[in-house]
PDB file of C-alpha atoms in Angstrom:
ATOM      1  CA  UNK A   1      14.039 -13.238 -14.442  1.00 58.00           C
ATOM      2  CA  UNK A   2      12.479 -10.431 -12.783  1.00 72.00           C
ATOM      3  CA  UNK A   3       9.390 -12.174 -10.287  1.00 88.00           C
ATOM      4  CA  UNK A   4       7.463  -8.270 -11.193  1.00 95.00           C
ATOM      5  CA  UNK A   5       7.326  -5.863 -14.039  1.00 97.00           C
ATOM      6  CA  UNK A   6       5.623  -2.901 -14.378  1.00 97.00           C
ATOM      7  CA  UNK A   7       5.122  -1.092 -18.097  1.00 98.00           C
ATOM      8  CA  UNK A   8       4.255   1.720 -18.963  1.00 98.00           C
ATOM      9  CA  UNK A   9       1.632   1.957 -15.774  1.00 97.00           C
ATOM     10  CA  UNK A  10      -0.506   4.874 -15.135  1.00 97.00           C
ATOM     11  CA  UNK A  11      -3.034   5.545 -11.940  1.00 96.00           C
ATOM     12  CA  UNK A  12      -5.254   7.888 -10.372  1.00 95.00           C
ATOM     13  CA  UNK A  13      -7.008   8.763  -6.675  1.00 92.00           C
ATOM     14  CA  UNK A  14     -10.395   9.375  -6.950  1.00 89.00           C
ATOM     15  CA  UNK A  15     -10.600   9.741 -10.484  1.00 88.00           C
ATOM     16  CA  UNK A  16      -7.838  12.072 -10.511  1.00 91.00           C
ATOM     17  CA  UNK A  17      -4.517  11.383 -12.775  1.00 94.00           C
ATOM     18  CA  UNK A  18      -1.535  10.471 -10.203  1.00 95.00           C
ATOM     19  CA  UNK A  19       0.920   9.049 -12.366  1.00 97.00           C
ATOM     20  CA  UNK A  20       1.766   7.696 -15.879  1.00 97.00           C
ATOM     21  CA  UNK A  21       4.947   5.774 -17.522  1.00 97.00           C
ATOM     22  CA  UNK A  22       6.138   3.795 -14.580  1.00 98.00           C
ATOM     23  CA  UNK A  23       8.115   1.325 -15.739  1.00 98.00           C
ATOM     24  CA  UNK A  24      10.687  -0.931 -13.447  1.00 97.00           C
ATOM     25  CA  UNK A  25      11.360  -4.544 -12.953  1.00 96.00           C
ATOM     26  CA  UNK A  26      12.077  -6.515  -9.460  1.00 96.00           C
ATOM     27  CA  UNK A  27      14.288  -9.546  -9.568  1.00 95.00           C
ATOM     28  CA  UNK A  28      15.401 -12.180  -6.733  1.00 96.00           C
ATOM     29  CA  UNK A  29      17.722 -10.338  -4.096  1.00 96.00           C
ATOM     30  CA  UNK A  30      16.781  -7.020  -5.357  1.00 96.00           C
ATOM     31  CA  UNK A  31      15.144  -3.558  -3.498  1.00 97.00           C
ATOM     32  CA  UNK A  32      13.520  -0.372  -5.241  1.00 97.00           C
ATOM     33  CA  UNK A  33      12.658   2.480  -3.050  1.00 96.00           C
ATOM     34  CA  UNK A  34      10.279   4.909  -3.951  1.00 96.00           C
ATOM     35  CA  UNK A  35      10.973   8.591  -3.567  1.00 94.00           C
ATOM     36  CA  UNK A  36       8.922  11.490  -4.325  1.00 92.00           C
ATOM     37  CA  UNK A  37       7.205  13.945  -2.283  1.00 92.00           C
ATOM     38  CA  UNK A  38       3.656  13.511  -0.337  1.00 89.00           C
ATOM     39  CA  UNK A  39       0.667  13.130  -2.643  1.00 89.00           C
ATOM     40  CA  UNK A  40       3.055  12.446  -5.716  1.00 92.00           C
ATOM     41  CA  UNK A  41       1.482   8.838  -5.814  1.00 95.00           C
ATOM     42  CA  UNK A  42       3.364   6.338  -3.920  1.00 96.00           C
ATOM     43  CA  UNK A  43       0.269   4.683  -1.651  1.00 96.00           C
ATOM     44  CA  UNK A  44      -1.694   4.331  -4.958  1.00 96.00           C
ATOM     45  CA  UNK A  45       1.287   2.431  -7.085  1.00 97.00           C
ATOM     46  CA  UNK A  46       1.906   0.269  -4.051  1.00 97.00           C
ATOM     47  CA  UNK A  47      -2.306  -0.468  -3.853  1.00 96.00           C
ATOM     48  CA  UNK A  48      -1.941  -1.300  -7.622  1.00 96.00           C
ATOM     49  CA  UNK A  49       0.780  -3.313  -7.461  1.00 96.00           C
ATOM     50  CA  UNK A  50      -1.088  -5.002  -4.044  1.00 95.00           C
ATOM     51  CA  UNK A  51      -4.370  -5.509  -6.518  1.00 94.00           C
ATOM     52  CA  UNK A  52      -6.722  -3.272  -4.286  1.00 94.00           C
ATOM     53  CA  UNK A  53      -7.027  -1.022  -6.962  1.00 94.00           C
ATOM     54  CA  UNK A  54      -7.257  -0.940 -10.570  1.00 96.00           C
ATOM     55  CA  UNK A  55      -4.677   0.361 -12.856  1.00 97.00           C
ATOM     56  CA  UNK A  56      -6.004   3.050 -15.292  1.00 96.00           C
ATOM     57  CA  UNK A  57      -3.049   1.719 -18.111  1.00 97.00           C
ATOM     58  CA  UNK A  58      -0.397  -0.532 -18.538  1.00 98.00           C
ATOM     59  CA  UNK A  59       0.694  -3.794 -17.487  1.00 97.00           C
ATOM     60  CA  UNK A  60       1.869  -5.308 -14.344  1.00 97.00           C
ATOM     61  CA  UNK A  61       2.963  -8.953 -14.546  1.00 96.00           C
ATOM     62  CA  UNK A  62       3.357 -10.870 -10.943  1.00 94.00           C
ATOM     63  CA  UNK A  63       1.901 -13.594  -9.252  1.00 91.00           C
ATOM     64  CA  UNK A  64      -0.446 -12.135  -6.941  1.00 86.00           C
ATOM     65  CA  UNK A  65       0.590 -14.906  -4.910  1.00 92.00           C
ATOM     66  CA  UNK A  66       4.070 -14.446  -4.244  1.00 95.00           C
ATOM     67  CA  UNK A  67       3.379 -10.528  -2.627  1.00 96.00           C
ATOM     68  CA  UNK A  68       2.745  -9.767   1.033  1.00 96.00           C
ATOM     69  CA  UNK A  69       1.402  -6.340   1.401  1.00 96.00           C
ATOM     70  CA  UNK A  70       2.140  -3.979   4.434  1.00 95.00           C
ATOM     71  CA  UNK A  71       0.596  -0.553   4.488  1.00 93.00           C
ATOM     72  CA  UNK A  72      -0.163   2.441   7.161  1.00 87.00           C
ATOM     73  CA  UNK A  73      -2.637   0.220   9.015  1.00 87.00           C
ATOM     74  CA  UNK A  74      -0.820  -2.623  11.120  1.00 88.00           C
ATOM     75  CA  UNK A  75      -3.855  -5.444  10.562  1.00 88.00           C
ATOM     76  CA  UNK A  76      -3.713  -6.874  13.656  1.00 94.00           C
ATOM     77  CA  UNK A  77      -6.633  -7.618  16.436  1.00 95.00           C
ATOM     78  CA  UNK A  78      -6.519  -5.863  19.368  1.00 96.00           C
ATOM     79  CA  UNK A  79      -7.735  -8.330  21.552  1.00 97.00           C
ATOM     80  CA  UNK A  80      -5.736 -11.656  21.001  1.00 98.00           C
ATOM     81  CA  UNK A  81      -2.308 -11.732  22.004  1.00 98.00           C
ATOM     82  CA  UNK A  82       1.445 -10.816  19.755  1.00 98.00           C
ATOM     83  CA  UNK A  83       1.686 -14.810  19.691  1.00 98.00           C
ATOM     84  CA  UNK A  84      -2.018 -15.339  18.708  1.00 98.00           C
ATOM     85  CA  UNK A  85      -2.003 -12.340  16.096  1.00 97.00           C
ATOM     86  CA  UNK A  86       0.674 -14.319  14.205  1.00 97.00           C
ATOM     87  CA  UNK A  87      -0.242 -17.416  14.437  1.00 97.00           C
ATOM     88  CA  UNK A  88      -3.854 -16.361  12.923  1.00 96.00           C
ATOM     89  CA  UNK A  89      -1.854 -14.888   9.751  1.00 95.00           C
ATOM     90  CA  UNK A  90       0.908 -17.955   9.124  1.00 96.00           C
ATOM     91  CA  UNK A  91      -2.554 -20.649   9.598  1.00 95.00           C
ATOM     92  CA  UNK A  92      -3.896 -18.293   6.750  1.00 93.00           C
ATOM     93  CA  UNK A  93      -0.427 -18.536   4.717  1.00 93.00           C
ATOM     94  CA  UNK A  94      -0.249 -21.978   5.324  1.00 90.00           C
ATOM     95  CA  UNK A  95       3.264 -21.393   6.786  1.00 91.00           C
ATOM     96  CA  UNK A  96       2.156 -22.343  10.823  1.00 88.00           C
ATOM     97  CA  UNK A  97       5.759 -20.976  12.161  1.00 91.00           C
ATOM     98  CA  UNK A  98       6.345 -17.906  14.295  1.00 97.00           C
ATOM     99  CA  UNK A  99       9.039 -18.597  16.584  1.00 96.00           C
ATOM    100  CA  UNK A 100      11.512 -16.944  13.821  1.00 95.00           C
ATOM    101  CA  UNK A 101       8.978 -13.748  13.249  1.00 97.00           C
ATOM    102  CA  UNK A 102       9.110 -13.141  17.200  1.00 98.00           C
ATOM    103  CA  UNK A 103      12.520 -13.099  17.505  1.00 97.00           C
ATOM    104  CA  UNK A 104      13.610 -11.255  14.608  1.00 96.00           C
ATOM    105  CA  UNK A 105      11.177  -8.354  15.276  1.00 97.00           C
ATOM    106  CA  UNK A 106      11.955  -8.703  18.910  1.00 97.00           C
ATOM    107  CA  UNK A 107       8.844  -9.849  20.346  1.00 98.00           C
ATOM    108  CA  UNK A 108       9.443 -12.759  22.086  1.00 98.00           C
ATOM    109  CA  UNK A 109       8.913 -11.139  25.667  1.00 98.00           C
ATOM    110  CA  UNK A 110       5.404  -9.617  24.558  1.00 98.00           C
ATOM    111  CA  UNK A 111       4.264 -12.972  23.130  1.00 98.00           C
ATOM    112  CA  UNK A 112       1.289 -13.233  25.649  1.00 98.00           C
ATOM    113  CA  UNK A 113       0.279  -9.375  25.511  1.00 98.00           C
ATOM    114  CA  UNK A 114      -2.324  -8.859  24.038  1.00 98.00           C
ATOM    115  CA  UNK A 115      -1.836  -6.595  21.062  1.00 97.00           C
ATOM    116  CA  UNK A 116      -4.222  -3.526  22.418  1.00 97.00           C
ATOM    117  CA  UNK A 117      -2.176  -3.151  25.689  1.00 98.00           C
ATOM    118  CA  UNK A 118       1.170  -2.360  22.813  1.00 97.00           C
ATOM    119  CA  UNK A 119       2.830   1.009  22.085  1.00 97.00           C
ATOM    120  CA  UNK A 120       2.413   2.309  18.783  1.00 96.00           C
ATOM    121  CA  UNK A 121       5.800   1.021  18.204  1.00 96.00           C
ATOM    122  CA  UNK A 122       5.212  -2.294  19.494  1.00 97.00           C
ATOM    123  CA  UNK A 123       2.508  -2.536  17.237  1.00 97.00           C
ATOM    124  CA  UNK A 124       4.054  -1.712  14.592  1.00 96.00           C
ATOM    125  CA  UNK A 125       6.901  -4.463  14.874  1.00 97.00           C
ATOM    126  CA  UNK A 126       4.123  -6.857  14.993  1.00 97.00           C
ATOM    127  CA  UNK A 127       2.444  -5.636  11.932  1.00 96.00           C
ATOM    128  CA  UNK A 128       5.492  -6.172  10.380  1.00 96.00           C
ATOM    129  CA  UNK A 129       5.782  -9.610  11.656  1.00 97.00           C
ATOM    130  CA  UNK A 130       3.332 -10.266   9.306  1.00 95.00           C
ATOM    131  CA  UNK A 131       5.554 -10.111   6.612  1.00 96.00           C
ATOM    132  CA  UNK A 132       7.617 -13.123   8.042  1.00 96.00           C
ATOM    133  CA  UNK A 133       4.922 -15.664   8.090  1.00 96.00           C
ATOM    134  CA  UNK A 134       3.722 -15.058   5.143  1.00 95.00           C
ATOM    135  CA  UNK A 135       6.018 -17.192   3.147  1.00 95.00           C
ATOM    136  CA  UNK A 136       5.969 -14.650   0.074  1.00 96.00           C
ATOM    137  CA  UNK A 137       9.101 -13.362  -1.553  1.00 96.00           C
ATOM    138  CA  UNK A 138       8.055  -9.995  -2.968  1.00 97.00           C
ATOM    139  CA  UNK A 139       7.131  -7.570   0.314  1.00 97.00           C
ATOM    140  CA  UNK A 140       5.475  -4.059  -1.194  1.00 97.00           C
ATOM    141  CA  UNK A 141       5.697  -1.869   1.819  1.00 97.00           C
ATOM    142  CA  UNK A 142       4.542   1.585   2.549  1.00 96.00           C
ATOM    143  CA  UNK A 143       6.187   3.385   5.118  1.00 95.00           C
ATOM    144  CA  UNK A 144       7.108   0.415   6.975  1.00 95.00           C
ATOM    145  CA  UNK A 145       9.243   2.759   9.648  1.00 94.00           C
ATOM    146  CA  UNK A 146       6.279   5.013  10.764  1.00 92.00           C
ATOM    147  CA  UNK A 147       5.955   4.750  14.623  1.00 93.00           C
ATOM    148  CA  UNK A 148       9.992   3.094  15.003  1.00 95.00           C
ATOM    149  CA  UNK A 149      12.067   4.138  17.120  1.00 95.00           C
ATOM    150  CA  UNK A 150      16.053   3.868  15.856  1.00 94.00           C
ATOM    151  CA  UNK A 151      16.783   0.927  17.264  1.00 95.00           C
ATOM    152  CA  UNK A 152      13.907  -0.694  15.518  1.00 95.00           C
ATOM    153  CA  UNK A 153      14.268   0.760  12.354  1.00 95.00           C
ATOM    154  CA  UNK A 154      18.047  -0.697  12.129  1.00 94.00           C
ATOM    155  CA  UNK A 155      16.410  -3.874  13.148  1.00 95.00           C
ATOM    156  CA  UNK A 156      13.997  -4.154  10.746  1.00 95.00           C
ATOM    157  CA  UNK A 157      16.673  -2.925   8.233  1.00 94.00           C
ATOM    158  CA  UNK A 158      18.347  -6.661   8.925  1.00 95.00           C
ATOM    159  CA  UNK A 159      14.926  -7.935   8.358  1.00 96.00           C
ATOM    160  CA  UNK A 160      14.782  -6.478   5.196  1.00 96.00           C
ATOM    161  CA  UNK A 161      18.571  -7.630   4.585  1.00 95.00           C
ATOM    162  CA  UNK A 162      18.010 -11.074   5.487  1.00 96.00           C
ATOM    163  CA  UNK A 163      14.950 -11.361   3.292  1.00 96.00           C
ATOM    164  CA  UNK A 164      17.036 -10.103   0.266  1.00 96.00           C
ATOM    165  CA  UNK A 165      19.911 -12.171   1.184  1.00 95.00           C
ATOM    166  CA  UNK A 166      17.431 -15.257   1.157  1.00 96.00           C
ATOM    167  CA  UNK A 167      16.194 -14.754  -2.502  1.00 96.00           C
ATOM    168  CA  UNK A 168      13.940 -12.181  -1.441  1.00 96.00           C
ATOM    169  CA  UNK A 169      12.271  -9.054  -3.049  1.00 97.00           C
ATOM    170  CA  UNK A 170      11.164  -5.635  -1.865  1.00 97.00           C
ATOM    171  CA  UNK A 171       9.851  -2.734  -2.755  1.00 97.00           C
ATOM    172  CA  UNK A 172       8.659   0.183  -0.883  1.00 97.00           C
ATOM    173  CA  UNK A 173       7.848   3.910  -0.300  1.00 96.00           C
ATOM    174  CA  UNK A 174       9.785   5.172   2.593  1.00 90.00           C
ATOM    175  CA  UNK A 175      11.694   8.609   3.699  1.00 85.00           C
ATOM    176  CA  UNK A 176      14.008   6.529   5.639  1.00 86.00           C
ATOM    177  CA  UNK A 177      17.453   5.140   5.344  1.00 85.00           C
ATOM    178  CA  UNK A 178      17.019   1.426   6.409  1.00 85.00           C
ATOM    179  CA  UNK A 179      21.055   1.050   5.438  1.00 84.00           C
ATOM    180  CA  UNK A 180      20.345  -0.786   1.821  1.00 86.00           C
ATOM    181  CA  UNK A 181      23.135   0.951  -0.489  1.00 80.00           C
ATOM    182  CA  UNK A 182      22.830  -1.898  -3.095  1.00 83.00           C
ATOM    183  CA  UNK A 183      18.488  -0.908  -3.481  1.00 92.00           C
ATOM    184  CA  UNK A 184      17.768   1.118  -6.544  1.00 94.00           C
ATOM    185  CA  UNK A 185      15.960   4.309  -6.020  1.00 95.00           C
ATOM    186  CA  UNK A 186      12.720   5.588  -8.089  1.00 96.00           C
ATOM    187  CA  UNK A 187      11.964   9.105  -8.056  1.00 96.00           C
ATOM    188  CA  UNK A 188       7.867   9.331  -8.820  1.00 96.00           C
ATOM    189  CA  UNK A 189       7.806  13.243  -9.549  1.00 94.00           C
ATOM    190  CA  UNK A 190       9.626  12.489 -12.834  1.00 94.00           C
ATOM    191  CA  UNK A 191       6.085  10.252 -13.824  1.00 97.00           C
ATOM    192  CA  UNK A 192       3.155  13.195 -12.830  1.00 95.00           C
ATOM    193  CA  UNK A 193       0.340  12.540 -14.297  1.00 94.00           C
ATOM    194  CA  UNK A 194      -0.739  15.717 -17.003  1.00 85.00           C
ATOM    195  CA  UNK A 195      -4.202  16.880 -15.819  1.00 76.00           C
ATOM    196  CA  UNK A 196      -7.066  17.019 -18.096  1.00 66.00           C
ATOM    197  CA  UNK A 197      -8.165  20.327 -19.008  1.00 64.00           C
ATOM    198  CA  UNK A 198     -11.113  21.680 -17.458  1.00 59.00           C
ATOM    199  CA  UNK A 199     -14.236  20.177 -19.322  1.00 55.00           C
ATOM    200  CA  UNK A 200     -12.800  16.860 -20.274  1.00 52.00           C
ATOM    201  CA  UNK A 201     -14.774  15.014 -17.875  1.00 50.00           C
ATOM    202  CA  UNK A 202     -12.138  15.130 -15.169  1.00 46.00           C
ATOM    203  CA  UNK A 203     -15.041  16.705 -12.649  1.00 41.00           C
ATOM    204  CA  UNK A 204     -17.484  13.965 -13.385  1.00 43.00           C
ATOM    205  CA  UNK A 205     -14.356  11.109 -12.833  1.00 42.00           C
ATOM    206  CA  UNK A 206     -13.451  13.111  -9.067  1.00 41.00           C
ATOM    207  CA  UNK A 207     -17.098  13.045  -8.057  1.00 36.00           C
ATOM    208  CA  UNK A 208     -19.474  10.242  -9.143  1.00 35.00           C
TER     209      UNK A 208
END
């Protein structure tokens, strides 16, 4: 039984048609990837799908409980510690554990730096951390690899395996192999939005 659907679902950026007729399922153990080129639409379907924005039609059925949303920004604080960061976001989960997070995401020898003394990279793997505290099964990502280097993109590639391998669900927008053959791939340009013809009210919808 798939843990989220998505029918028939169309969204827009400021007002602006993005995309219509999106239609996929997610299921224990399963990845989608989302492919298409910048500005086809894949921030806004992940926001959607992460209820920070509203749908403009169809239906997507999940638990808003069960997802753990990563996106560009890392949501961390700059001024408490890797350790501290993490243990603020599993009190909030209700999950208290970090040990595992640090060592998957190799932190464990920048536990006690605090998070604004990081490279972007470092950061990064922290806000990714995230994920593994949260306790939720479905992780909606968006570009999770920006600021990587290879090594850590293969090792949050196991992350991503080992979550899957656990029961675990994932979907996300990236340009980047993270060495999942078995994920199912979603091309948005097939599901462009037809704009409204001048006059229809689509100036109004951009602007107010």
């Amino acid at each position: 039984m798939a843990a989220l659907q998505v029918e028939g679902l169309a969204c827009a950026r400021g007002g602006i048609p993005l995309l219509e007729g999106v239609s996929f399922a997610l299921a224990p153990r399963q990845a989608l990837v989302l492919r298409g080129p910048n500005g086809c639409g894949k921030t806004t379907l992940l926001r959607c799908i992460a209820g920070l924005q509203p749908i403009t039609a169809g239906r997507i059925s999940c638990d808003p409980d069960v997802i753990a949303y990563a996106a560009h920004a890392d949501g961390i604080k700059a001024t408490l510690s890797v350790a501290e960061n993490l243990s603020f976001w599993a009190d909030i989960y209700g999950t208290g554990q970090i040990d595992a997070a640090l060592d998957q995401m190799n932190l464990r020898a920048l536990a006690t730096r605090a998070a604004q003394n990081l490279s972007a990279g470092q950061k990064r793997r922290l806000g990714l951390a995230r994920l593994l505290v949260t306790g939720r099964p479905v992780w909606v990502l968006d570009e999770p690899t920006v600021s990587l280097d290879t090594a850590s993109v293969g090792l949050f590639g196991d992350v991503v395996r080992a979550h899957l391998a656990a029961g675990g669900m994932a979907l996300m927008a990236t340009h980047i192999e993270l060495g999942l053959p078995e994920a199912h791939q979603l091309d948005l340009s097939a599901h462009k939005a037809t704009l409204p013809e001048p006059g229809q009210g689509a100036f109004d919808e951009a602007f107010l």
